[in-house]
mmCIF file of C-alpha atoms and ligand atoms in Angstrom:
data_model
loop_
_atom_site.group_PDB
_atom_site.id
_atom_site.type_symbol
_atom_site.label_atom_id
_atom_site.label_comp_id
_atom_site.label_asym_id
_atom_site.label_seq_id
_atom_site.Cartn_x
_atom_site.Cartn_y
_atom_site.Cartn_z
ATOM 1 C CA MET A 1 -55.160 3.350 -30.517
ATOM 2 C CA THR A 2 -53.345 5.155 -32.897
ATOM 3 C CA THR A 3 -49.780 4.881 -33.654
ATOM 4 C CA LEU A 4 -47.927 8.010 -35.490
ATOM 5 C CA SER A 5 -45.009 4.573 -36.103
ATOM 6 C CA THR A 6 -44.244 3.634 -40.137
ATOM 7 C CA THR A 7 -42.244 1.940 -42.213
ATOM 8 C CA PHE A 8 -40.188 3.420 -45.019
ATOM 9 C CA LEU A 9 -37.617 1.745 -46.977
ATOM 10 C CA GLY A 10 -37.184 -1.033 -44.267
ATOM 11 C CA GLN A 11 -36.721 1.189 -41.775
ATOM 12 C CA THR A 12 -38.960 1.596 -38.638
ATOM 13 C CA PHE A 13 -39.847 5.127 -37.635
ATOM 14 C CA ALA A 14 -41.436 6.311 -34.264
ATOM 15 C CA SER A 15 -43.213 9.322 -35.810
ATOM 16 C CA PRO A 16 -43.163 10.716 -39.738
ATOM 17 C CA LEU A 17 -41.705 13.645 -38.926
ATOM 18 C CA PHE A 18 -38.191 15.229 -39.071
ATOM 19 C CA ASN A 19 -36.035 18.210 -40.213
ATOM 20 C CA ALA A 20 -35.599 19.423 -43.718
ATOM 21 C CA SER A 21 -32.249 18.944 -44.905
ATOM 22 C CA GLY A 22 -30.610 22.650 -43.705
ATOM 23 C CA VAL A 23 -32.496 23.543 -40.448
ATOM 24 C CA ARG A 24 -30.634 22.982 -37.346
ATOM 25 C CA CYS A 25 -28.514 20.238 -38.965
ATOM 26 C CA PHE A 26 -24.982 21.836 -39.476
ATOM 27 C CA ASP A 27 -22.746 19.897 -36.793
ATOM 28 C CA LYS A 28 -22.969 17.430 -34.464
ATOM 29 C CA ASP A 29 -24.516 19.610 -31.813
ATOM 30 C CA GLU A 30 -27.203 20.308 -34.314
ATOM 31 C CA LEU A 31 -27.356 17.294 -35.396
ATOM 32 C CA ASN A 32 -27.745 15.982 -31.575
ATOM 33 C CA SER A 33 -30.062 18.297 -30.397
ATOM 34 C CA LEU A 34 -32.508 16.613 -33.348
ATOM 35 C CA LEU A 35 -31.331 12.702 -32.174
ATOM 36 C CA ALA A 36 -32.871 13.887 -28.676
ATOM 37 C CA SER A 37 -36.043 15.420 -29.845
ATOM 38 C CA ALA A 38 -39.293 13.593 -30.335
ATOM 39 C CA SER A 39 -38.529 13.640 -34.373
ATOM 40 C CA GLY A 40 -38.617 10.198 -36.552
ATOM 41 C CA SER A 41 -35.422 10.710 -37.813
ATOM 42 C CA LEU A 42 -32.780 12.833 -38.629
ATOM 43 C CA VAL A 43 -31.000 14.208 -42.357
ATOM 44 C CA THR A 44 -27.326 15.963 -41.904
ATOM 45 C CA LYS A 45 -27.117 19.331 -44.112
ATOM 46 C CA SER A 46 -26.333 19.166 -47.840
ATOM 47 C CA CYS A 47 -22.656 18.344 -48.222
ATOM 48 C CA THR A 48 -20.047 18.956 -50.809
ATOM 49 C CA ARG A 49 -17.118 17.490 -51.563
ATOM 50 C CA GLU A 50 -15.032 20.200 -49.675
ATOM 51 C CA ALA A 51 -16.411 22.577 -47.072
ATOM 52 C CA ARG A 52 -17.705 25.228 -47.506
ATOM 53 C CA THR A 53 -18.626 29.099 -45.673
ATOM 54 C CA GLY A 54 -21.731 29.699 -47.621
ATOM 55 C CA ASN A 55 -22.535 32.862 -49.139
ATOM 56 C CA PRO A 56 -22.365 36.601 -47.040
ATOM 57 C CA GLU A 57 -24.828 37.366 -44.551
ATOM 58 C CA PRO A 58 -27.706 38.085 -43.586
ATOM 59 C CA ARG A 59 -28.824 35.144 -45.656
ATOM 60 C CA TYR A 60 -31.861 34.007 -43.593
ATOM 61 C CA VAL A 61 -34.781 36.206 -42.462
ATOM 62 C CA ALA A 62 -37.519 35.291 -41.072
ATOM 63 C CA THR A 63 -40.878 36.964 -42.310
ATOM 64 C CA PRO A 64 -44.433 37.267 -41.004
ATOM 65 C CA LEU A 65 -45.452 34.665 -43.995
ATOM 66 C CA GLY A 66 -42.481 32.271 -43.469
ATOM 67 C CA SER A 67 -38.274 32.665 -44.385
ATOM 68 C CA ILE A 68 -35.901 33.564 -47.020
ATOM 69 C CA ASN A 69 -32.771 32.068 -47.661
ATOM 70 C CA SER A 70 -29.642 32.629 -49.394
ATOM 71 C CA MET A 71 -27.309 30.164 -47.478
ATOM 72 C CA GLY A 72 -24.962 29.523 -50.393
ATOM 73 C CA LEU A 73 -24.322 25.554 -48.886
ATOM 74 C CA PRO A 74 -22.419 26.375 -45.823
ATOM 75 C CA ASN A 75 -21.502 22.722 -44.774
ATOM 76 C CA LYS A 76 -18.302 20.701 -42.993
ATOM 77 C CA GLY A 77 -17.373 19.220 -46.105
ATOM 78 C CA TYR A 78 -19.348 15.175 -46.791
ATOM 79 C CA GLY A 79 -16.070 13.853 -44.943
ATOM 80 C CA TYR A 80 -17.826 15.356 -41.544
ATOM 81 C CA TYR A 81 -21.464 14.474 -42.330
ATOM 82 C CA LEU A 82 -20.337 10.856 -43.066
ATOM 83 C CA ASP A 83 -17.890 10.348 -40.042
ATOM 84 C CA TYR A 84 -21.405 11.838 -37.804
ATOM 85 C CA ALA A 85 -23.129 8.679 -39.941
ATOM 86 C CA LYS A 86 -20.423 6.370 -38.756
ATOM 87 C CA ALA A 87 -20.827 6.839 -35.060
ATOM 88 C CA HIS A 88 -24.762 7.038 -34.952
ATOM 89 C CA ASP A 89 -26.697 4.776 -33.436
ATOM 90 C CA TYR A 90 -29.586 3.458 -35.613
ATOM 91 C CA SER A 91 -31.590 1.803 -32.860
ATOM 92 C CA LYS A 92 -32.459 5.071 -32.194
ATOM 93 C CA LYS A 93 -33.736 6.331 -35.108
ATOM 94 C CA PRO A 94 -32.925 6.431 -39.124
ATOM 95 C CA LEU A 95 -30.489 8.709 -40.750
ATOM 96 C CA PHE A 96 -30.978 10.499 -44.073
ATOM 97 C CA MET A 97 -27.592 11.960 -45.092
ATOM 98 C CA SER A 98 -28.845 15.054 -47.913
ATOM 99 C CA VAL A 99 -25.913 15.041 -50.360
ATOM 100 C CA ALA A 100 -25.634 18.068 -53.124
ATOM 101 C CA GLY A 101 -22.232 18.110 -55.474
ATOM 102 C CA LEU A 102 -21.110 20.979 -57.110
ATOM 103 C CA SER A 103 -20.877 18.405 -60.370
ATOM 104 C CA LEU A 104 -21.741 15.385 -61.260
ATOM 105 C CA ASP A 105 -18.408 13.654 -60.684
ATOM 106 C CA ASP A 106 -18.384 15.225 -56.978
ATOM 107 C CA ASN A 107 -21.879 13.394 -55.830
ATOM 108 C CA ILE A 108 -20.186 10.064 -57.370
ATOM 109 C CA ALA A 109 -17.664 10.341 -55.530
ATOM 110 C CA MET A 110 -19.189 11.631 -52.677
ATOM 111 C CA VAL A 111 -21.926 8.442 -53.280
ATOM 112 C CA ALA A 112 -19.443 6.139 -53.442
ATOM 113 C CA ALA A 113 -17.580 6.913 -50.482
ATOM 114 C CA ILE A 114 -21.225 6.832 -48.798
ATOM 115 C CA ARG A 115 -21.400 3.355 -50.188
ATOM 116 C CA ASP A 116 -18.518 2.041 -49.085
ATOM 117 C CA ALA A 117 -18.834 2.694 -45.845
ATOM 118 C CA ALA A 118 -21.732 0.416 -45.836
ATOM 119 C CA LEU A 119 -24.281 2.581 -43.295
ATOM 120 C CA PRO A 120 -28.144 1.983 -42.877
ATOM 121 C CA ALA A 121 -27.697 5.538 -43.983
ATOM 122 C CA ILE A 122 -30.304 7.164 -46.472
ATOM 123 C CA VAL A 123 -29.119 9.482 -48.654
ATOM 124 C CA GLU A 124 -31.540 12.554 -50.068
ATOM 125 C CA LEU A 125 -29.824 13.514 -53.301
ATOM 126 C CA ASN A 126 -30.104 17.405 -53.449
ATOM 127 C CA LEU A 127 -31.075 18.223 -57.304
ATOM 128 C CA SER A 128 -32.708 21.226 -56.634
ATOM 129 C CA CYS A 129 -30.654 24.366 -54.648
ATOM 130 C CA PRO A 130 -31.259 27.836 -55.272
ATOM 131 C CA ASN A 131 -28.880 29.687 -54.050
ATOM 132 C CA VAL A 132 -25.094 29.138 -55.306
ATOM 133 C CA PRO A 133 -24.718 31.759 -57.708
ATOM 134 C CA GLY A 134 -23.392 29.922 -61.309
ATOM 135 C CA LYS A 135 -24.989 26.795 -60.707
ATOM 136 C CA PRO A 136 -28.464 26.518 -61.678
ATOM 137 C CA GLN A 137 -30.720 24.284 -59.933
ATOM 138 C CA ILE A 138 -30.199 20.448 -61.803
ATOM 139 C CA ALA A 139 -34.182 19.340 -61.938
ATOM 140 C CA TYR A 140 -34.680 22.915 -64.058
ATOM 141 C CA ASP A 141 -32.902 20.976 -66.620
ATOM 142 C CA PHE A 142 -34.346 17.543 -67.012
ATOM 143 C CA ASP A 143 -31.301 16.426 -69.370
ATOM 144 C CA ALA A 144 -28.650 17.205 -66.418
ATOM 145 C CA MET A 145 -31.334 15.954 -63.889
ATOM 146 C CA ASP A 146 -31.394 12.605 -66.422
ATOM 147 C CA ARG A 147 -27.202 12.527 -66.869
ATOM 148 C CA MET A 148 -27.210 12.833 -63.033
ATOM 149 C CA LEU A 149 -29.509 10.251 -62.202
ATOM 150 C CA ALA A 150 -27.940 7.929 -64.935
ATOM 151 C CA ALA A 151 -24.706 8.570 -63.393
ATOM 152 C CA VAL A 152 -25.659 8.122 -59.522
ATOM 153 C CA SER A 153 -27.403 5.095 -60.478
ATOM 154 C CA ALA A 154 -24.959 3.268 -61.968
ATOM 155 C CA GLU A 155 -22.326 4.186 -59.650
ATOM 156 C CA TYR A 156 -24.651 3.669 -56.151
ATOM 157 C CA ASP A 157 -25.947 0.670 -55.462
ATOM 158 C CA ARG A 158 -28.488 1.227 -53.135
ATOM 159 C CA PRO A 159 -32.017 2.539 -52.845
ATOM 160 C CA PHE A 160 -31.924 6.532 -52.975
ATOM 161 C CA GLY A 161 -33.905 9.895 -52.699
ATOM 162 C CA VAL A 162 -34.107 13.326 -54.766
ATOM 163 C CA LYS A 163 -34.622 16.648 -52.985
ATOM 164 C CA MET A 164 -36.820 18.623 -55.818
ATOM 165 C CA PRO A 165 -37.876 21.689 -56.260
ATOM 166 C CA PRO A 166 -41.290 22.668 -57.097
ATOM 167 C CA TYR A 167 -42.787 22.901 -60.715
ATOM 168 C CA PHE A 168 -45.777 25.325 -61.231
ATOM 169 C CA ASP A 169 -46.695 23.335 -64.444
ATOM 170 C CA ILE A 170 -48.381 20.304 -65.546
ATOM 171 C CA ALA A 171 -46.238 19.691 -68.342
ATOM 172 C CA HIS A 172 -43.023 19.676 -65.911
ATOM 173 C CA PHE A 173 -44.408 17.302 -63.774
ATOM 174 C CA ASP A 174 -45.093 15.019 -66.423
ATOM 175 C CA LEU A 175 -41.205 15.618 -67.870
ATOM 176 C CA ALA A 176 -39.579 15.319 -64.415
ATOM 177 C CA ALA A 177 -42.357 12.220 -63.445
ATOM 178 C CA GLU A 178 -41.265 10.928 -66.613
ATOM 179 C CA VAL A 179 -37.424 11.049 -65.929
ATOM 180 C CA LEU A 180 -37.381 9.318 -62.077
ATOM 181 C CA ASN A 181 -39.241 6.594 -63.497
ATOM 182 C CA ARG A 182 -36.493 5.398 -65.145
ATOM 183 C CA TYR A 183 -34.779 4.954 -62.591
ATOM 184 C CA PRO A 184 -35.673 2.046 -60.348
ATOM 185 C CA ALA A 185 -33.130 2.808 -57.523
ATOM 186 C CA VAL A 186 -34.680 6.247 -56.902
ATOM 187 C CA ALA A 187 -36.891 4.985 -54.097
ATOM 188 C CA PHE A 188 -38.600 8.575 -53.045
ATOM 189 C CA ILE A 189 -38.952 12.144 -54.190
ATOM 190 C CA THR A 190 -39.059 14.570 -51.148
ATOM 191 C CA CYS A 191 -41.154 17.280 -52.446
ATOM 192 C CA ILE A 192 -40.313 20.515 -51.998
ATOM 193 C CA ASN A 193 -36.981 22.446 -51.567
ATOM 194 C CA SER A 194 -37.771 26.536 -51.366
ATOM 195 C CA VAL A 195 -39.352 28.280 -53.618
ATOM 196 C CA GLY A 196 -36.408 29.731 -55.296
ATOM 197 C CA ASN A 197 -35.241 33.096 -56.604
ATOM 198 C CA ALA A 198 -38.085 34.913 -54.205
ATOM 199 C CA LEU A 199 -37.381 39.008 -53.855
ATOM 200 C CA VAL A 200 -38.644 39.943 -49.963
ATOM 201 C CA ILE A 201 -38.628 44.060 -49.494
ATOM 202 C CA ASP A 202 -38.627 45.831 -46.600
ATOM 203 C CA ILE A 203 -40.016 49.266 -47.372
ATOM 204 C CA GLU A 204 -39.326 51.387 -44.370
ATOM 205 C CA ARG A 205 -35.402 50.575 -45.098
ATOM 206 C CA GLU A 206 -36.543 50.319 -49.127
ATOM 207 C CA GLU A 207 -33.894 47.385 -49.261
ATOM 208 C CA VAL A 208 -34.013 44.066 -49.654
ATOM 209 C CA VAL A 209 -33.798 41.653 -46.557
ATOM 210 C CA ILE A 210 -31.191 39.470 -47.661
ATOM 211 C CA LYS A 211 -27.232 39.782 -48.808
ATOM 212 C CA PRO A 212 -26.695 37.484 -51.608
ATOM 213 C CA LYS A 213 -27.614 37.631 -54.951
ATOM 214 C CA ASP A 214 -29.464 41.222 -54.701
ATOM 215 C CA GLY A 215 -31.948 40.127 -52.079
ATOM 216 C CA PHE A 216 -32.939 36.752 -53.887
ATOM 217 C CA GLY A 217 -33.561 33.936 -51.976
ATOM 218 C CA GLY A 218 -35.711 30.462 -51.579
ATOM 219 C CA LEU A 219 -39.350 30.638 -49.730
ATOM 220 C CA GLY A 220 -40.315 28.307 -47.212
ATOM 221 C CA GLY A 221 -42.780 28.837 -44.576
ATOM 222 C CA ASP A 222 -46.086 29.875 -45.102
ATOM 223 C CA TYR A 223 -46.192 30.942 -48.461
ATOM 224 C CA VAL A 224 -45.071 28.149 -50.023
ATOM 225 C CA LEU A 225 -47.561 24.851 -48.422
ATOM 226 C CA PRO A 226 -49.841 24.822 -51.651
ATOM 227 C CA THR A 227 -47.252 24.656 -54.298
ATOM 228 C CA ALA A 228 -45.895 21.931 -52.013
ATOM 229 C CA LEU A 229 -48.549 19.855 -51.613
ATOM 230 C CA ALA A 230 -49.372 20.066 -54.876
ATOM 231 C CA ASN A 231 -46.563 19.153 -55.807
ATOM 232 C CA VAL A 232 -46.248 15.997 -53.660
ATOM 233 C CA ASN A 233 -49.795 15.048 -55.109
ATOM 234 C CA ALA A 234 -48.606 15.530 -58.465
ATOM 235 C CA PHE A 235 -45.504 13.058 -57.592
ATOM 236 C CA HIS A 236 -47.620 10.905 -55.649
ATOM 237 C CA ARG A 237 -49.804 10.269 -58.700
ATOM 238 C CA ARG A 238 -47.364 9.962 -61.092
ATOM 239 C CA CYS A 239 -44.356 7.549 -59.216
ATOM 240 C CA PRO A 240 -46.989 5.236 -57.558
ATOM 241 C CA GLU A 241 -43.823 2.780 -57.444
ATOM 242 C CA LYS A 242 -41.698 5.373 -55.425
ATOM 243 C CA ARG A 243 -42.206 7.096 -51.546
ATOM 244 C CA VAL A 244 -42.745 10.923 -51.397
ATOM 245 C CA ILE A 245 -41.311 12.484 -48.518
ATOM 246 C CA GLY A 246 -43.673 16.114 -47.947
ATOM 247 C CA CYS A 247 -41.694 19.318 -47.193
ATOM 248 C CA GLY A 248 -43.183 22.855 -47.173
ATOM 249 C CA GLY A 249 -45.090 24.976 -45.197
ATOM 250 C CA VAL A 250 -45.887 22.835 -42.037
ATOM 251 C CA ARG A 251 -46.369 24.231 -38.579
ATOM 252 C CA SER A 252 -49.072 22.426 -37.485
ATOM 253 C CA GLY A 253 -50.313 19.021 -37.148
ATOM 254 C CA GLU A 254 -53.279 20.029 -39.797
ATOM 255 C CA HIS A 255 -50.280 21.141 -42.204
ATOM 256 C CA ILE A 256 -48.358 17.349 -41.229
ATOM 257 C CA PHE A 257 -52.153 16.063 -42.007
ATOM 258 C CA MET A 258 -52.269 17.699 -45.784
ATOM 259 C CA HIS A 259 -49.521 15.685 -46.836
ATOM 260 C CA LEU A 260 -50.086 12.679 -45.891
ATOM 261 C CA LEU A 261 -54.093 13.165 -47.693
ATOM 262 C CA ALA A 262 -51.909 14.168 -50.448
ATOM 263 C CA GLY A 263 -49.232 11.346 -50.978
ATOM 264 C CA ALA A 264 -46.970 11.949 -48.175
ATOM 265 C CA SER A 265 -45.193 8.854 -46.867
ATOM 266 C CA LEU A 266 -43.081 11.220 -43.975
ATOM 267 C CA VAL A 267 -43.063 14.978 -43.432
ATOM 268 C CA GLN A 268 -39.881 17.132 -43.129
ATOM 269 C CA VAL A 269 -40.207 20.710 -41.095
ATOM 270 C CA GLY A 270 -37.832 23.490 -42.106
ATOM 271 C CA THR A 271 -38.949 27.392 -41.107
ATOM 272 C CA ALA A 272 -40.894 26.295 -38.383
ATOM 273 C CA LEU A 273 -38.131 24.292 -36.831
ATOM 274 C CA GLN A 274 -35.690 26.779 -37.622
ATOM 275 C CA GLU A 275 -37.928 29.475 -35.969
ATOM 276 C CA GLU A 276 -39.318 27.045 -32.983
ATOM 277 C CA GLY A 277 -36.011 24.844 -32.273
ATOM 278 C CA PRO A 278 -36.748 20.829 -31.682
ATOM 279 C CA GLY A 279 -39.276 21.121 -29.158
ATOM 280 C CA ILE A 280 -41.741 21.460 -32.386
ATOM 281 C CA PHE A 281 -41.614 17.772 -32.602
ATOM 282 C CA ALA A 282 -43.240 16.801 -29.563
ATOM 283 C CA ARG A 283 -46.055 19.555 -30.062
ATOM 284 C CA LEU A 284 -46.518 18.195 -34.040
ATOM 285 C CA ASN A 285 -46.249 14.570 -32.902
ATOM 286 C CA ALA A 286 -49.454 15.647 -30.293
ATOM 287 C CA GLU A 287 -51.057 17.209 -32.805
ATOM 288 C CA LEU A 288 -51.002 14.517 -35.234
ATOM 289 C CA ALA A 289 -52.152 11.809 -33.139
ATOM 290 C CA ALA A 290 -55.195 14.343 -31.670
ATOM 291 C CA ILE A 291 -56.324 14.839 -35.239
ATOM 292 C CA LEU A 292 -55.708 10.790 -36.398
ATOM 293 C CA GLU A 293 -57.532 10.196 -32.860
ATOM 294 C CA ARG A 294 -60.619 12.562 -34.009
ATOM 295 C CA LYS A 295 -61.057 10.971 -37.057
ATOM 296 C CA GLY A 296 -60.945 7.928 -36.730
ATOM 297 C CA TYR A 297 -57.661 6.859 -37.981
ATOM 298 C CA ALA A 298 -55.382 3.993 -36.479
ATOM 299 C CA SER A 299 -51.891 4.729 -38.463
ATOM 300 C CA ILE A 300 -50.842 7.083 -40.931
ATOM 301 C CA ASP A 301 -50.319 4.483 -43.515
ATOM 302 C CA GLU A 302 -54.219 4.810 -43.455
ATOM 303 C CA VAL A 303 -54.021 8.594 -44.188
ATOM 304 C CA ARG A 304 -51.519 8.080 -47.537
ATOM 305 C CA GLY A 305 -52.954 9.421 -50.851
ATOM 306 C CA ARG A 306 -56.285 9.258 -49.225
ATOM 307 C CA LEU A 307 -57.157 13.064 -51.089
ATOM 308 C CA LYS A 308 -60.289 13.112 -52.590
ATOM 309 C CA THR A 309 -61.044 15.366 -55.820
ATOM 310 C CA LEU A 310 -64.459 16.854 -56.721
HETATM 311 O O1 LIG B 1 -33.345 26.473 -49.744
HETATM 312 C C1 LIG B 1 -32.371 25.926 -49.531
HETATM 313 N N1 LIG B 1 -31.147 26.753 -48.734
HETATM 314 N N2 LIG B 1 -32.004 24.883 -50.389
HETATM 315 C C2 LIG B 1 -30.867 24.198 -50.664
HETATM 316 O O2 LIG B 1 -31.277 23.180 -50.692
HETATM 317 C C3 LIG B 1 -29.880 24.487 -49.959
HETATM 318 C C4 LIG B 1 -29.896 25.489 -49.059
HETATM 319 C C5 LIG B 1 -28.597 26.233 -48.977
HETATM 320 O O3 LIG B 1 -27.709 26.224 -48.155
HETATM 321 O O4 LIG B 1 -29.015 27.777 -49.711
#
């Protein structure tokens, strides 16, 4: 008998699947739809200290191969999501809170408030938003990332995770992993955020497809699956004390199985969830269970990191 159930940071997950932060998790209605779905958990929209309206529209467009977005962190402010986390019934499924402060001080203030609330909610610190003009992605600046993790680790006395951008060079995998390994409180690494600052062009209109930043935005969907798998596997290999959450290019059970082989413990769904809706989780659970059964695996834990090299 195959089970999709697993444990992560001491909590039980009926399925490894949940939403990528930002996708269908902006407000209570969207979060409650995820709660009612067959996802194993849910994560709230990356929050800032104050509410934000985000970038001008159009700011998300789906394409045949995925999506491009430059949302610009529209969110209701961390207090809203903290209230949601306080009201959440943790016996139903675990809840993650994504935190994306615009400064180190903002992140400290937010994690201190989350700590003081003493909830089972799990913090995912977003170090990789590509879409706020004038705010570089923190995890592409290893010194800034080091300072951020030192400060957050000192303030927040519980295990937390980091949402990372994709890296494309072995030297960058090595450097990023070295920084992350300095912080035992960093219990998990979510790979990857969108592939930042890409450009999708409409040839009929001879125009970009999203308004912010002259059309530059983060890619998700089919475009990013191999990059996501490489990042999952690179950090799985380099950070043996930490767990990896896979995110990027998942729209079938086979894609989830690939993320598990590469080393993911849990797997997030972004573009495909946006396009298909929360019903996707029942389909993906069934597809994953069928693959595990066909291959004779009793649980997803047996698959993690099993990827063979030649
Ligand atoms: O692709 C992304 N879009 N990644 C983030 O971290 C934030 C989001 C946005 O709001 O722009």
